[in-house]
PDB file of C-alpha atoms in Angstrom:
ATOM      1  CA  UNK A   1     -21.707   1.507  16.583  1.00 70.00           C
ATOM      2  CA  UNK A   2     -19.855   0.565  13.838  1.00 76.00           C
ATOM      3  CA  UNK A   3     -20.301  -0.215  10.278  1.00 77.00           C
ATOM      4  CA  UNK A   4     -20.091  -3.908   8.270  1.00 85.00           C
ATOM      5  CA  UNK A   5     -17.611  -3.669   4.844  1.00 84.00           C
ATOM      6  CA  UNK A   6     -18.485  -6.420   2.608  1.00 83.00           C
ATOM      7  CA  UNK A   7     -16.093  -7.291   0.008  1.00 84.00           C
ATOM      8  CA  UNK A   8     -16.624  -9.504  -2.534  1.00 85.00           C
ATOM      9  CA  UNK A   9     -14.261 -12.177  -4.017  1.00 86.00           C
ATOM     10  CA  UNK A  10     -13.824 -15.366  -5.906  1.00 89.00           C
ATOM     11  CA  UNK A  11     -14.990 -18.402  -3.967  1.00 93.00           C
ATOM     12  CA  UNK A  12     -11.663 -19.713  -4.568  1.00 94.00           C
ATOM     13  CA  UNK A  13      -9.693 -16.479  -3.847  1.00 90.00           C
ATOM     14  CA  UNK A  14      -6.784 -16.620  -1.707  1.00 91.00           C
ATOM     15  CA  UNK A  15      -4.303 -13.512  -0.895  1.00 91.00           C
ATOM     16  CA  UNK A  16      -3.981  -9.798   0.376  1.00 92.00           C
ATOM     17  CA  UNK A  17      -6.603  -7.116  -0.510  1.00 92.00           C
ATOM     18  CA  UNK A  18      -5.478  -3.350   0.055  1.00 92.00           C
ATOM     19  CA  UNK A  19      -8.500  -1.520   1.265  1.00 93.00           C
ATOM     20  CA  UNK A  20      -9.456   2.091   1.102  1.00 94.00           C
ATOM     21  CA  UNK A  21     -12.101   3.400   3.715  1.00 93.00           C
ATOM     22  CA  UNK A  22     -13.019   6.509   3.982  1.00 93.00           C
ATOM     23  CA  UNK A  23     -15.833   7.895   6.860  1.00 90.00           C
ATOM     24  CA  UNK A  24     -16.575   4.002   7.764  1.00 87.00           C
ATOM     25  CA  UNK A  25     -17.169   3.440   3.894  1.00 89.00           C
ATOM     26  CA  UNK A  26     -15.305   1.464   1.545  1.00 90.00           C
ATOM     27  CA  UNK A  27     -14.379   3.565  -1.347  1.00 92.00           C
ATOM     28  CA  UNK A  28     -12.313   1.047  -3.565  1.00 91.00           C
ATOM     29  CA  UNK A  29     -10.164  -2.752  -2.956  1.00 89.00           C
ATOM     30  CA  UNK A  30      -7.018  -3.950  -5.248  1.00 89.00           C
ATOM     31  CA  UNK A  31      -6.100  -7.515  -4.934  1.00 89.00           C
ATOM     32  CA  UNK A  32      -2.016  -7.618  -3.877  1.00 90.00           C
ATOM     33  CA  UNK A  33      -0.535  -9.834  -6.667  1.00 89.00           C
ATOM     34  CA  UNK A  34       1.756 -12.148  -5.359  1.00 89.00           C
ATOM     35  CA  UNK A  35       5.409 -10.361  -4.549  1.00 88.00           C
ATOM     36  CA  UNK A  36       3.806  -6.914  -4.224  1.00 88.00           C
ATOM     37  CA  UNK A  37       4.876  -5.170  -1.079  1.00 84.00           C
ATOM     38  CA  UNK A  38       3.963  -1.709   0.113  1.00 84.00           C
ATOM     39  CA  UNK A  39       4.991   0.663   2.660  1.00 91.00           C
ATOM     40  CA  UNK A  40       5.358   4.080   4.120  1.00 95.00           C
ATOM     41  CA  UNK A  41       8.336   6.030   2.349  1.00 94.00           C
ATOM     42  CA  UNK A  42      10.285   5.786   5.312  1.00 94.00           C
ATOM     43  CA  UNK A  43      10.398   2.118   5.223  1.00 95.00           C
ATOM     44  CA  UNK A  44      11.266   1.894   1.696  1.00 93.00           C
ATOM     45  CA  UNK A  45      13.881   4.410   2.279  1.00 93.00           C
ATOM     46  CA  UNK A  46      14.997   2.045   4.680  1.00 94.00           C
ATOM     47  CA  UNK A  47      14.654  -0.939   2.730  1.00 93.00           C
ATOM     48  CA  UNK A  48      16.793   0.157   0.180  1.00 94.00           C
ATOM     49  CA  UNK A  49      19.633   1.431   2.150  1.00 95.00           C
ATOM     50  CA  UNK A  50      19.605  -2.479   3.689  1.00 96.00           C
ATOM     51  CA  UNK A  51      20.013  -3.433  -0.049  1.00 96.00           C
ATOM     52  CA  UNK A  52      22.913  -1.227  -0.523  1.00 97.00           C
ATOM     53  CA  UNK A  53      21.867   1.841  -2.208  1.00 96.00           C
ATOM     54  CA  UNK A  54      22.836   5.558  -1.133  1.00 93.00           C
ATOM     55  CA  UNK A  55      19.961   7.904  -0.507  1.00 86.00           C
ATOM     56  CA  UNK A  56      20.927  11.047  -0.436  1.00 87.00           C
ATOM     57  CA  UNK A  57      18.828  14.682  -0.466  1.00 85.00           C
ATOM     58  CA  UNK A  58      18.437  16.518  -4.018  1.00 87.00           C
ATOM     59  CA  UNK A  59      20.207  19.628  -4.097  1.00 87.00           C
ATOM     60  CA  UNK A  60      18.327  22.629  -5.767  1.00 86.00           C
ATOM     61  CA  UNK A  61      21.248  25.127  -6.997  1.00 81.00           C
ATOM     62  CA  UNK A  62      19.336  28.917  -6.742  1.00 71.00           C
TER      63      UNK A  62
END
């Protein structure tokens, strides 16, 4: 069995919807603007050390 999610749009809407379901229902939709990305933080942790920048682990001093 499974459930139908309608989502409703713009007849002239073209582009990337981010979709939260939760138990088979949808609970809320945000367009993706154009250039938005998103990711797990490993990926962008990732991502940015391909760019160049040094991640390194916060040090808490006791």
């Amino acid at each position: 069995m499974h459930n139908d999610i309608v989502v409703q749009v713009k007849p002239d809407f073209t582009g990337r919807i981010m979709l939260h379901i939760r138990d088979g229902k949808l609970v809320s939709h945000e367009p993706l603007l154009p250039g938005y990305l998103f990711s797990t933080l490993q990926g962008f942790l990732e991502m940015a050390q391909a760019a160049g920048y040094q991640i390194q682990e916060a040090r808490h001093d006791s």
